[in-house]
Amino acid sequence: MDSIPKFPLGDIIEKFIDFTTEHFSVFTRAISDITETALEHLIDGMLFFHPLVFIAIVGMVLFKFSGRKIAIGSVAGLLFILNLGLWDATISTLALVLSATLVSVSMGVPLGIMAALYKPFNRVLMPLLDFMQTMPAFVYLIPAIPFFGLGPVSAIFTTVIFAMPPSIRLTCLGISQVPSELIEAADAFGSTKKQKLFKLQLPLAMPTIMAGVNQTIMLALSMVVIAAMIGAGGLGGEVWRAIQRLWMGRGFEAGIAVVIIAMILDRVTQKTASKKK
Amino acid sequence: MCKIEVENLYKLFGEHASHAINDMKKGMGKEEIMKKHGVAVGLDNVSFSVKEGEILVVMGLSGSGKSTLIRCLNRLIEPTEGSVLVDGQDITKFNKDQLRELRSKKFGMVFQRFALFPHKSVIENAAYGLEVQNVPKDERLKKAADALELVGLKGWEEYYPENLSGGMQQRVGLARALAVEPDILLMDEAFSALDPLIKREMQDELLALQARVNKTIVFITHDLDEALKLGDRIVLMKDGRVVQIGEPEEILTNPANMYVEKFVENVDLSKVLTVSSVMMKPFAVTYPKDGPKSALLKMKEAGISSVMVVNRERQFIGIVHVRDVRKAAELNHKTLEEVLDRDVVTVLPDENISSLFTEEKFPIAVVDEKGVLKGAVVRGSLLSALSSEGGIGNG
Ligand SMILES: Nc1ncnc2c1ncn2[C@@H]1O[C@H](COP(=O)(O)OP(=O)(O)O)[C@@H](O)[C@H]1O
Ligand SMILES: [Mg+2]
């Protein structure tokens, strides 16, 4: 057995990452700085309002777009979080999750479209997605740090990798599910590819795409504690600190705040998904 | 003039089409090709033409290649070999842009299962063809509204397809095709998904519509009654090949082979035979100036008991019967005026003979739109035509 040496997979990956950090880290660090500043501004912006004003605004917007039930539930949930004294942590988590979602969706949807329209691309992408989703999320933390440094940007990077696959998959699915008869009809009237995409495929795929966005948000939220390990802060940070010091009560309070945020985001996106139909 | 000419068109589905096509040219049939090459035959050397302004019906059983054929006309399916000329241009040589131009300007297509866009309202659906041509919104909505009015859907503009019945959905499909003001309508089993009553109604409306807009229409069906009703000419297909091309009556009275015979044997002939196929030449005609004596003479010569009366322009006026004419002759009348029976049933040559069975009074005069006498239908010829034509199916 000794005659067969261990395959140096770890060494190879390490060398690869060393090499890329050495040559590209100037670049990635710059991105990191910009993103971090932007994120700070976003958080500052959201904290600029008094929490009660913020909650009132959220309540009104949701009342208009998502209905009375969701609006009342959300306001109650947010008030409870405020009462627990987790407002700042919640806002920073919200900013992180929403930024990661924004990045995931704005990359995932185009990738999903391409996968649906170009079969060879699909064949390459799908195994990659399987890989991304089954690899334990912790592992992504390791390369994130040399590239982006400790802090929220590494957290966003890791979250994006982990949370993007459903956006890609469900966009691809939604577009592939458009009945071929309709595509044929669009062709028969002389539509261009672009016209087919924007006038037919995307509108019809919208409910499925929204389901993908919903899943992406949920996955992003599920990453908050892991992200806290590399300094993302927020509610995840609260939980992480509570774990380390065995503050059971505090840990649960922060956990419940995460659940409340998850429920609000879930209901809101589901509602938009079904309304589009 | 020919609007569409299809010449030696082949379509094979599968990877080894080029080997298979040689065997096809040697006369190998669809099943053999499938066995030997694993290639599905869609079209096997199809040639025909569509005249401007006619309704050409392509008929055949399911799987005979009808849908493949109609889709080769606008290259929704790429033919393997052969040419399709539209207005004299070979569209199989068109590039992408030319093809899109052709599809959006010359053709309007109607589908079996409607293929309406569920996220668009009725009027947006009707306007789709114009939308992809980047016609300004006001203009395209106006044209779409006109098309909807044409198919009887005024007032339904803002509804969504899912709120409409099948028949109405297909009207939207038809309006969508008409809105682009195409020269040619391609209709693939457009009425097959509708229930019989609605189907008949739509057929009647299509004919009425065609009389107004006068398009060139290629209509696909597997239903012979529909083919006979709509078609100016019929192309009969089997296993990807054309079996017979002809006018409806030709196909019925003179089927090219056993296959066509089998197809037509169940047709209710009285429903499809027209008056002109059972009428006789008008035997003897007499001008109103002709006196009773000469009329009597002509009837005697022809051996008939009544005679049609026409004017100098050969327009039908009425009938006289031998008994009355003899009386008039005895009374020394100069004209047939007094004995002329003007209360005679008249029919057009292309009317259906089924309506004649309920008539009490024979002969019936056959006249064209200008009133010119074309022939006469007597009870005997009606029945004998039926019994002899009815024999076709038994062969
Ligand atoms: N995409 C395809 N791939 C393989 N075979 C096909 C395809 N489309 C049609 N065919 C075959 O071509 C023949 C004709 O089909 P089609 O034109 O749909 O017939 P019809 O419309 O008369 O029912 C059938 O035998 C069918 O199996
Ligand atoms: Mg078909």
XYZ file of C-alpha atoms and ligand atoms in Angstrom:
700
model
C 0.000 0.000 0.000
C 2.854 2.359 0.759
C 3.941 2.104 -2.848
C 0.926 4.085 -4.042
C 1.558 7.683 -2.996
C -1.341 9.890 -1.956
C -2.694 11.946 -4.795
C -1.630 15.500 -3.972
C -5.074 17.053 -4.495
C -4.773 19.335 -1.510
C -1.325 20.565 -2.562
C -2.494 21.287 -6.066
C -5.472 23.293 -4.911
C -3.347 25.158 -2.389
C -0.759 26.006 -5.017
C -3.477 27.148 -7.356
C -5.048 29.392 -4.757
C -1.640 30.728 -3.682
C -0.826 31.497 -7.274
C -4.087 33.280 -7.963
C -4.013 35.258 -4.720
C -0.483 36.323 -5.432
C -1.369 37.639 -8.866
C -4.914 38.780 -8.457
C -5.280 39.766 -4.848
C -4.546 43.419 -5.642
C -7.531 43.300 -7.860
C -9.808 41.331 -5.536
C -8.808 43.456 -2.569
C -9.814 46.537 -4.516
C -13.188 45.003 -5.238
C -13.412 44.105 -1.609
C -12.747 47.687 -0.500
C -15.303 49.124 -2.866
C -17.927 46.581 -1.891
C -17.271 47.075 1.776
C -17.706 50.831 1.490
C -20.899 50.384 -0.504
C -22.237 47.954 2.055
C -21.427 50.323 4.905
C -23.283 53.095 3.120
C -26.244 50.820 2.599
C -26.336 49.924 6.271
C -25.871 53.556 7.307
C -28.683 54.499 4.969
C -31.004 51.929 6.475
C -30.046 52.969 9.992
C -30.511 56.638 9.149
C -34.216 56.318 9.840
C -35.478 55.819 13.318
C -36.387 52.119 13.597
C -40.071 52.962 14.069
C -40.057 55.117 10.938
C -38.337 52.324 9.036
C -40.859 49.768 10.228
C -43.715 52.084 9.304
C -42.342 52.524 5.791
C -41.874 48.778 5.363
C -45.404 48.231 6.631
C -46.899 50.660 4.129
C -44.952 49.304 1.178
C -45.918 45.735 2.014
C -49.538 46.779 2.581
C -49.618 48.148 -0.943
C -47.819 45.315 -2.708
C -48.226 42.183 -0.626
C -51.516 42.610 1.172
C -52.717 43.336 4.662
C -51.870 40.036 6.304
C -48.208 40.058 5.326
C -47.867 43.740 6.197
C -49.272 43.284 9.709
C -47.200 40.160 10.343
C -44.028 41.855 9.168
C -44.556 44.955 11.272
C -45.224 42.816 14.347
C -42.113 40.749 13.695
C -39.903 43.787 13.206
C -41.260 45.438 16.359
C -40.443 42.296 18.277
C -36.872 42.335 16.966
C -36.575 45.990 17.963
C -37.844 45.081 21.407
C -35.188 42.364 21.715
C -32.551 45.005 21.056
C -31.315 43.369 17.875
C -32.168 46.169 15.480
C -28.677 47.112 14.306
C -27.628 43.485 13.914
C -30.794 42.774 11.930
C -30.225 45.682 9.586
C -26.663 44.609 8.917
C -27.803 41.036 8.237
C -30.570 42.293 5.986
C -28.102 44.419 4.031
C -25.758 41.484 3.632
C -28.453 39.033 2.596
C -30.030 41.442 0.149
C -26.687 42.354 -1.437
C -25.759 38.703 -1.780
C -29.180 37.991 -3.271
C -28.857 40.887 -5.678
C -25.492 39.603 -6.885
C -26.732 35.993 -7.060
C -29.832 36.908 -9.017
C -28.146 39.315 -11.382
C -25.618 36.632 -12.245
C -27.865 33.600 -11.846
C -30.716 34.682 -14.092
C -28.537 35.406 -17.141
C -26.648 32.168 -16.570
C -29.951 30.314 -16.328
C -31.140 31.888 -19.565
C -27.949 30.879 -21.323
C -28.204 27.357 -19.966
C -31.764 27.091 -21.263
C -30.924 28.416 -24.713
C -27.554 26.766 -25.346
C -27.447 23.057 -24.692
C -23.614 22.685 -24.545
C -23.406 25.410 -21.921
C -26.096 23.601 -19.976
C -24.078 20.385 -20.010
C -21.064 22.142 -18.497
C -22.979 24.231 -16.012
C -25.216 21.639 -14.395
C -22.448 19.429 -12.888
C -20.752 22.591 -11.694
C -23.936 23.581 -9.883
C -24.155 20.151 -8.277
C -20.603 20.637 -7.108
C -21.283 24.103 -5.744
C -24.321 22.954 -3.813
C -22.951 19.752 -2.316
C -19.554 21.094 -1.282
C -19.890 21.985 2.425
C -20.320 25.726 2.548
C -17.556 26.125 5.133
C -14.972 25.187 2.555
C -15.699 28.313 0.516
C -14.666 30.410 3.463
C -11.066 29.344 3.115
C -10.253 30.820 -0.321
C -12.540 33.785 0.322
C -10.269 35.135 3.007
C -7.036 35.448 0.993
C -8.986 37.055 -1.851
C -11.213 39.444 0.026
C -9.857 39.516 3.554
C -11.806 38.940 6.719
C -15.121 40.739 6.800
C -18.496 41.131 5.116
C -17.224 40.966 1.530
C -15.847 37.469 1.994
C -19.167 36.645 3.560
C -21.050 37.952 0.537
C -18.751 36.030 -1.806
C -19.315 32.762 0.037
C -23.023 33.395 0.308
C -23.296 34.139 -3.401
C -21.587 30.896 -4.368
C -23.803 28.954 -2.038
C -27.072 30.708 -2.811
C -26.832 31.272 -6.567
C -27.587 27.756 -7.901
C -31.382 27.855 -7.391
C -31.596 31.113 -9.332
C -29.749 29.523 -12.227
C -31.604 26.243 -12.095
C -35.093 27.625 -11.804
C -34.533 30.257 -14.473
C -33.334 27.512 -16.773
C -36.283 25.327 -15.826
C -38.805 28.122 -16.273
C -37.568 28.925 -19.736
C -37.360 25.294 -20.829
C -40.932 24.788 -19.676
C -42.379 27.322 -22.098
C -44.485 25.127 -24.406
C -42.797 24.460 -27.732
C -46.059 25.310 -29.521
C -45.785 28.863 -28.285
C -42.183 29.092 -29.389
C -43.253 27.778 -32.762
C -46.033 30.342 -32.990
C -43.573 33.106 -32.141
C -41.237 31.785 -34.840
C -44.040 31.578 -37.353
C -44.637 35.300 -36.956
C -40.978 36.047 -37.541
C -39.785 36.828 -34.008
C -36.081 37.288 -33.368
C -34.388 35.357 -30.583
C -34.373 38.460 -28.436
C -38.058 39.106 -29.029
C -38.874 35.537 -28.122
C -36.879 35.868 -24.915
C -38.339 39.146 -23.728
C -41.866 38.896 -25.065
C -42.483 35.225 -24.403
C -39.953 33.148 -22.508
C -39.096 35.478 -19.636
C -42.663 36.599 -18.908
C -43.877 33.007 -18.905
C -40.927 31.833 -16.801
C -41.355 34.647 -14.287
C -43.221 32.668 -11.577
C -40.554 29.946 -11.696
C -37.750 32.495 -11.679
C -39.317 34.156 -8.640
C -39.424 30.779 -6.898
C -35.691 30.556 -7.601
C -35.131 34.025 -6.157
C -37.079 32.977 -3.094
C -34.865 29.936 -2.624
C -31.751 32.027 -3.147
C -32.833 34.388 -0.368
C -33.534 31.478 1.954
C -30.143 29.939 1.275
C -28.450 33.305 1.778
C -30.147 33.603 5.155
C -29.071 30.117 6.090
C -25.489 31.283 5.603
C -25.570 34.120 8.146
C -24.030 32.167 11.012
C -21.335 30.648 8.824
C -20.606 34.054 7.358
C -20.248 35.410 10.876
C -17.210 33.166 11.339
C -15.293 35.370 8.935
C -16.462 38.574 10.461
C -19.733 39.320 8.779
C -21.298 40.479 12.032
C -25.035 41.023 12.197
C -27.440 38.491 13.653
C -25.068 35.699 12.673
C -22.386 37.422 14.725
C -24.723 37.520 17.728
C -25.410 33.817 17.411
C -21.738 33.035 16.929
C -20.764 35.004 20.030
C -23.535 33.325 22.016
C -22.258 29.909 20.952
C -18.732 30.707 22.014
C -19.813 31.987 25.424
C -22.734 29.602 25.911
C -25.240 32.474 26.244
C -28.205 30.286 25.514
C -30.900 32.934 25.831
C -29.075 35.459 23.696
C -28.370 32.794 21.058
C -32.041 31.918 20.791
C -33.102 35.546 20.617
C -30.810 36.147 17.663
C -31.926 32.867 16.085
C -35.560 33.889 16.346
C -34.753 37.227 14.746
C -33.282 35.310 11.796
C -36.461 33.237 11.577
C -38.607 36.375 11.571
C -36.565 37.932 8.765
C -36.715 34.669 6.837
C -40.477 34.477 7.143
C -40.961 38.059 6.030
C -38.697 37.674 2.982
C -40.230 34.311 2.112
C -43.833 35.504 2.207
C -43.059 38.663 0.296
C -41.231 36.907 -2.530
C -43.735 34.071 -2.725
C -46.529 36.565 -2.986
C -44.800 38.349 -5.861
C -44.128 35.017 -7.543
C -47.772 33.973 -7.489
C -49.047 37.431 -8.382
C -47.065 37.457 -11.613
C -48.925 34.399 -12.835
C -50.952 32.361 -61.126
C -49.169 30.101 -58.680
C -48.586 31.557 -55.255
C -46.664 28.599 -53.905
C -44.909 25.886 -55.845
C -43.500 22.883 -54.062
C -41.115 20.776 -56.100
C -39.744 17.349 -55.193
C -39.766 18.055 -51.510
C -38.221 15.539 -49.115
C -38.059 15.620 -45.360
C -36.393 12.964 -43.254
C -36.060 13.046 -39.503
C -32.876 11.466 -38.215
C -29.134 11.438 -38.483
C -28.468 9.396 -41.585
C -30.825 11.247 -43.839
C -28.422 11.443 -46.758
C -28.147 7.650 -47.098
C -31.821 7.169 -46.679
C -32.784 9.701 -49.302
C -31.135 7.671 -52.061
C -33.141 4.627 -51.114
C -36.253 6.739 -51.052
C -35.587 7.897 -54.560
C -35.387 4.261 -55.579
C -38.908 3.888 -54.314
C -38.433 2.459 -50.850
C -41.403 3.131 -48.609
C -41.659 4.758 -45.231
C -41.586 1.584 -43.160
C -38.628 0.066 -44.988
C -36.635 3.268 -44.590
C -37.363 3.259 -40.892
C -36.237 -0.348 -40.606
C -33.084 0.020 -42.657
C -31.859 3.485 -41.687
C -33.732 4.335 -38.517
C -34.885 7.499 -40.202
C -38.455 8.755 -40.031
C -39.903 9.829 -43.344
C -41.853 13.063 -43.158
C -42.190 13.904 -46.844
C -41.389 11.747 -49.839
C -41.049 13.608 -53.124
C -43.947 15.979 -52.705
C -44.827 18.341 -55.535
C -47.863 20.546 -55.938
C -48.769 24.158 -56.374
C -51.153 26.551 -54.729
C -52.934 29.063 -56.898
C -53.412 32.621 -55.825
C -56.699 33.060 -53.983
C -57.611 29.407 -53.642
C -58.164 27.262 -50.600
C -55.938 24.244 -50.974
C -56.714 21.511 -48.508
C -54.051 18.973 -47.601
C -55.714 15.879 -46.280
C -54.445 12.595 -44.901
C -54.529 10.371 -41.864
C -52.526 11.191 -38.775
C -48.813 10.726 -39.438
C -49.107 11.172 -43.171
C -46.866 14.237 -43.125
C -49.346 17.084 -43.294
C -47.891 19.125 -40.450
C -44.402 18.521 -41.747
C -45.477 19.757 -45.152
C -47.123 22.957 -43.995
C -44.117 23.755 -41.799
C -41.778 23.330 -44.736
C -43.685 26.110 -46.502
C -42.351 28.690 -44.037
C -39.370 26.608 -42.960
C -40.422 26.058 -39.385
C -39.126 22.669 -40.456
C -36.117 22.608 -42.771
C -36.752 20.468 -45.829
C -34.060 17.867 -46.480
C -34.218 18.349 -50.226
C -36.323 20.064 -52.852
C -37.566 23.568 -53.340
C -40.425 25.744 -52.191
C -41.186 28.741 -54.348
C -43.245 31.532 -52.886
C -44.133 34.172 -55.463
C -41.444 32.642 -57.622
C -38.666 32.916 -55.030
C -37.017 29.787 -53.708
C -37.311 30.238 -49.971
C -35.127 27.244 -49.180
C -32.228 29.490 -50.201
C -33.271 32.396 -47.969
C -30.976 33.520 -45.171
C -32.189 34.166 -41.630
C -33.251 37.750 -42.169
C -35.015 37.067 -45.433
C -36.776 34.190 -43.760
C -37.961 36.329 -40.876
C -39.174 38.957 -43.283
C -41.035 36.295 -45.244
C -42.646 34.805 -42.168
C -43.739 38.097 -40.742
C -45.040 39.704 -43.929
C -46.296 36.961 -46.231
C -47.559 34.249 -43.936
C -50.106 34.075 -41.189
C -50.304 30.798 -39.353
C -53.116 29.230 -37.340
C -52.424 26.245 -35.096
C -54.399 23.201 -34.079
C -54.192 23.904 -30.380
C -54.420 27.660 -30.853
C -50.957 28.416 -29.375
C -52.139 31.721 -27.938
C -49.853 33.565 -25.558
C -51.425 33.138 -22.111
C -49.815 36.239 -20.616
C -51.155 38.519 -23.313
C -54.688 39.816 -23.655
C -56.791 38.988 -26.703
C -55.868 42.185 -28.486
C -52.193 41.856 -27.579
C -52.258 38.359 -28.988
C -53.831 39.599 -32.189
C -51.218 42.343 -32.389
C -48.261 40.024 -31.823
C -47.238 39.672 -35.451
C -47.180 43.446 -35.829
C -45.388 43.859 -32.513
C -42.425 41.816 -33.682
C -42.350 43.931 -36.834
C -41.965 46.944 -34.544
C -45.160 48.558 -35.776
C -45.986 51.505 -33.448
C -48.363 50.583 -30.652
C -51.365 52.670 -31.709
C -51.238 51.391 -35.241
C -50.851 47.754 -34.329
C -53.638 47.866 -31.768
C -55.896 49.420 -34.336
C -55.122 46.764 -36.911
C -55.513 44.057 -34.297
C -58.906 45.479 -33.336
C -59.948 45.415 -36.991
C -58.866 41.804 -37.299
C -60.768 40.896 -34.148
C -63.867 42.550 -35.522
C -63.451 40.574 -38.718
C -63.589 37.303 -36.793
C -66.469 38.447 -34.618
C -64.629 39.139 -31.396
C -65.378 42.818 -30.969
C -65.767 43.535 -27.278
C -63.437 40.770 -26.134
C -60.196 42.699 -26.622
C -59.190 42.980 -22.985
C -59.934 39.398 -21.962
C -57.240 36.770 -21.585
C -57.223 33.577 -23.670
C -57.955 31.369 -20.661
C -61.333 33.087 -20.249
C -62.425 32.206 -23.778
C -64.030 29.059 -25.171
C -62.142 26.916 -27.678
C -63.960 28.363 -30.648
C -63.302 31.887 -29.519
C -59.667 31.128 -28.831
C -59.270 29.920 -32.370
C -60.901 33.110 -33.611
C -58.156 34.948 -31.772
C -55.660 32.654 -33.492
C -57.219 33.547 -36.817
C -57.232 37.258 -35.991
C -53.563 37.060 -35.010
C -52.815 35.612 -38.438
C -55.032 38.088 -40.289
C -53.734 41.165 -38.462
C -50.426 41.086 -40.321
C -52.372 41.205 -43.586
C -50.567 38.214 -45.038
C -50.990 36.947 -48.589
C -51.051 33.394 -47.388
C -52.784 31.739 -44.473
C -51.362 28.464 -43.210
C -53.889 26.565 -41.131
C -52.764 23.332 -39.516
C -55.858 21.405 -38.429
C -57.153 24.741 -37.269
C -60.637 23.432 -36.476
C -59.824 19.859 -35.453
C -59.783 20.599 -31.731
C -63.235 22.163 -31.781
C -66.483 20.317 -31.147
C -68.543 19.541 -34.241
C -71.090 22.332 -34.050
C -68.502 25.043 -33.459
C -66.334 23.467 -36.116
C -69.051 23.755 -38.739
C -69.711 27.321 -37.733
C -66.039 28.173 -38.078
C -65.867 26.511 -41.484
C -68.795 28.599 -42.697
C -67.201 31.714 -41.333
C -63.883 30.935 -42.917
C -65.604 30.618 -46.282
C -67.487 33.856 -45.740
C -64.288 35.540 -44.646
C -62.406 34.192 -47.625
C -65.015 35.706 -49.927
C -64.160 39.086 -48.431
C -60.400 38.982 -47.907
C -59.476 36.566 -50.682
C -56.263 35.100 -49.288
C -54.362 32.122 -50.524
C -55.076 29.468 -47.924
C -53.341 26.175 -47.244
C -55.625 24.259 -44.922
C -54.656 20.992 -43.263
C -57.211 18.483 -42.090
C -57.707 14.783 -41.502
C -61.438 15.163 -41.977
C -62.726 14.483 -45.476
C -66.023 16.295 -44.962
C -64.073 19.378 -43.977
C -61.765 18.997 -46.954
C -64.675 18.707 -49.348
C -66.439 21.654 -47.836
C -63.511 24.053 -47.773
C -61.209 22.940 -50.528
C -61.095 24.434 -53.978
C -58.628 21.643 -54.522
C -57.496 18.811 -52.313
C -54.077 17.223 -51.943
C -54.399 13.740 -50.520
C -51.403 12.397 -48.641
C -50.317 9.026 -47.369
C -47.020 8.061 -45.717
C -45.418 11.309 -46.775
C -46.429 10.978 -50.405
C -49.041 12.757 -52.449
C -51.660 10.244 -53.583
C -54.017 12.463 -55.489
C -54.551 16.113 -56.265
C -57.836 17.338 -57.565
C -61.069 19.170 -57.058
C -63.369 17.646 -54.450
C -65.680 16.043 -56.979
C -62.819 14.610 -58.937
C -61.527 12.885 -55.855
C -64.949 11.510 -55.048
C -66.028 10.408 -58.456
C -62.642 9.373 -59.701
C -60.439 8.161 -56.878
C -56.850 7.556 -57.964
C -56.458 4.268 -56.126
C -57.721 1.970 -53.402
C -56.422 4.238 -50.686
C -58.457 7.180 -51.874
C -61.450 4.911 -52.358
C -61.231 3.755 -48.797
C -61.060 7.321 -47.717
C -64.113 8.400 -49.615
C -66.303 5.362 -49.106
C -67.884 6.656 -45.951
C -68.721 10.037 -47.309
C -72.367 10.882 -47.490
C -72.458 11.635 -51.197
C -75.634 13.641 -51.093
C -73.779 16.069 -48.847
C -70.930 16.622 -51.226
C -72.280 16.199 -54.741
C -73.217 19.456 -56.301
C -76.123 20.197 -58.562
C -73.925 20.494 -61.627
C -72.849 16.876 -61.288
C -76.403 15.562 -61.458
C -78.042 18.041 -63.804
C -78.866 17.358 -67.410
C -78.458 19.672 -70.336
C -81.672 21.640 -70.667
C -83.477 19.668 -73.344
C -85.459 22.037 -75.418
C -85.809 25.690 -74.889
C -88.261 28.028 -76.424
C -88.270 31.759 -76.485
C -91.435 33.406 -75.271
C -92.081 34.473 -78.817
C -92.080 30.882 -79.965
C -95.599 29.827 -80.359
C -97.271 26.830 -78.781
C -96.980 24.891 -82.005
C -93.190 24.945 -82.216
C -92.946 24.211 -78.512
C -95.102 21.146 -78.992
C -92.905 20.044 -81.819
C -89.723 20.324 -79.801
C -91.216 18.437 -76.903
C -92.318 15.714 -79.221
C -88.852 15.440 -80.712
C -87.194 15.245 -77.297
C -89.850 13.004 -75.870
C -90.500 15.122 -72.837
C -93.606 16.456 -71.195
C -92.411 19.880 -70.174
C -89.900 22.380 -71.423
C -87.937 25.267 -69.989
C -88.515 28.721 -71.317
C -85.771 31.286 -71.620
C -85.439 34.748 -73.155
C -83.015 35.794 -75.847
C -80.240 36.143 -73.276
C -80.933 32.562 -72.255
C -82.158 33.750 -68.897
C -84.608 31.367 -67.343
C -88.213 32.522 -67.291
C -90.341 29.508 -66.511
C -91.682 26.186 -67.640
C -94.511 25.011 -69.831
C -96.203 21.634 -69.656
C -97.336 19.694 -72.670
C -101.011 19.585 -71.622
C -101.208 23.376 -71.283
C -99.316 23.977 -74.497
C -101.673 21.716 -76.429
C -104.661 23.643 -75.089
C -103.001 26.919 -76.029
C -102.388 25.586 -79.500
C -106.018 24.570 -79.856
C -107.079 28.040 -78.714
C -104.717 29.486 -81.310
C -102.657 31.519 -78.849
C -99.715 33.211 -80.519
C -97.387 33.018 -77.506
C -96.814 30.799 -74.483
C -97.523 33.764 -72.212
C -100.783 32.390 -70.832
C -99.563 28.924 -70.016
C -96.130 29.824 -68.706
C -95.492 28.489 -65.199
C -93.171 30.979 -63.533
C -93.337 29.322 -60.142
C -90.363 27.024 -60.615
C -87.624 26.189 -58.129
C -84.185 27.334 -59.262
C -80.781 26.368 -57.878
C -77.180 27.355 -58.542
C -74.845 24.831 -60.195
C -72.507 24.565 -57.199
C -75.223 24.088 -54.621
C -75.408 20.884 -52.650
C -77.882 18.340 -53.937
C -79.033 17.381 -50.451
C -81.359 20.371 -50.464
C -83.154 19.041 -53.529
C -84.561 15.903 -51.966
C -87.290 17.775 -50.184
C -88.536 19.409 -53.374
C -91.938 18.294 -54.603
C -91.896 19.833 -58.004
C -89.606 18.662 -60.772
C -87.865 19.525 -63.008
C -85.775 22.034 -61.161
C -84.019 24.734 -63.158
C -80.312 25.230 -62.698
C -79.308 28.838 -63.306
C -76.167 30.809 -62.690
C -75.911 34.116 -60.837
C -77.032 36.026 -63.922
C -80.106 33.880 -64.249
C -78.819 32.076 -67.321
C -80.170 28.560 -67.681
C -77.477 25.929 -67.244
C -79.418 22.724 -66.911
C -82.269 20.848 -65.375
C -82.544 18.365 -62.577
C -85.275 15.756 -62.867
C -86.158 13.364 -60.108
C -84.813 10.401 -62.002
C -81.379 11.813 -62.679
C -81.041 12.815 -59.066
C -81.667 9.313 -57.815
C -79.607 7.556 -60.447
C -76.652 9.861 -59.822
C -76.819 8.967 -56.185
C -76.986 5.241 -56.673
C -74.204 5.092 -59.230
C -71.883 7.387 -57.272
C -72.686 5.455 -54.160
C -71.119 2.438 -55.819
C -67.627 3.941 -55.594
C -67.055 2.843 -52.081
C -67.749 -0.786 -52.784
C -64.951 -1.256 -55.287
N -39.484 15.971 -35.075
C -39.703 14.770 -35.589
N -38.807 13.775 -35.392
C -39.004 12.552 -35.909
N -40.053 12.200 -36.648
C -40.996 13.132 -36.881
C -40.866 14.455 -36.363
N -41.947 15.167 -36.746
C -42.707 14.325 -37.475
N -42.141 13.097 -37.554
C -42.668 11.939 -38.278
O -43.068 12.343 -39.553
C -44.291 11.766 -39.911
C -45.281 12.822 -40.290
O -45.646 13.550 -39.162
P -46.637 14.789 -39.236
O -46.209 15.690 -40.308
O -46.775 15.351 -37.870
O -48.002 14.094 -39.657
P -49.497 14.634 -39.613
O -49.460 16.087 -39.326
O -50.037 14.307 -40.949
O -50.183 13.860 -38.531
C -44.727 10.919 -38.731
O -44.448 9.587 -39.019
C -43.891 11.392 -37.591
O -43.577 10.324 -36.758
Mg -50.400 17.184 -37.709
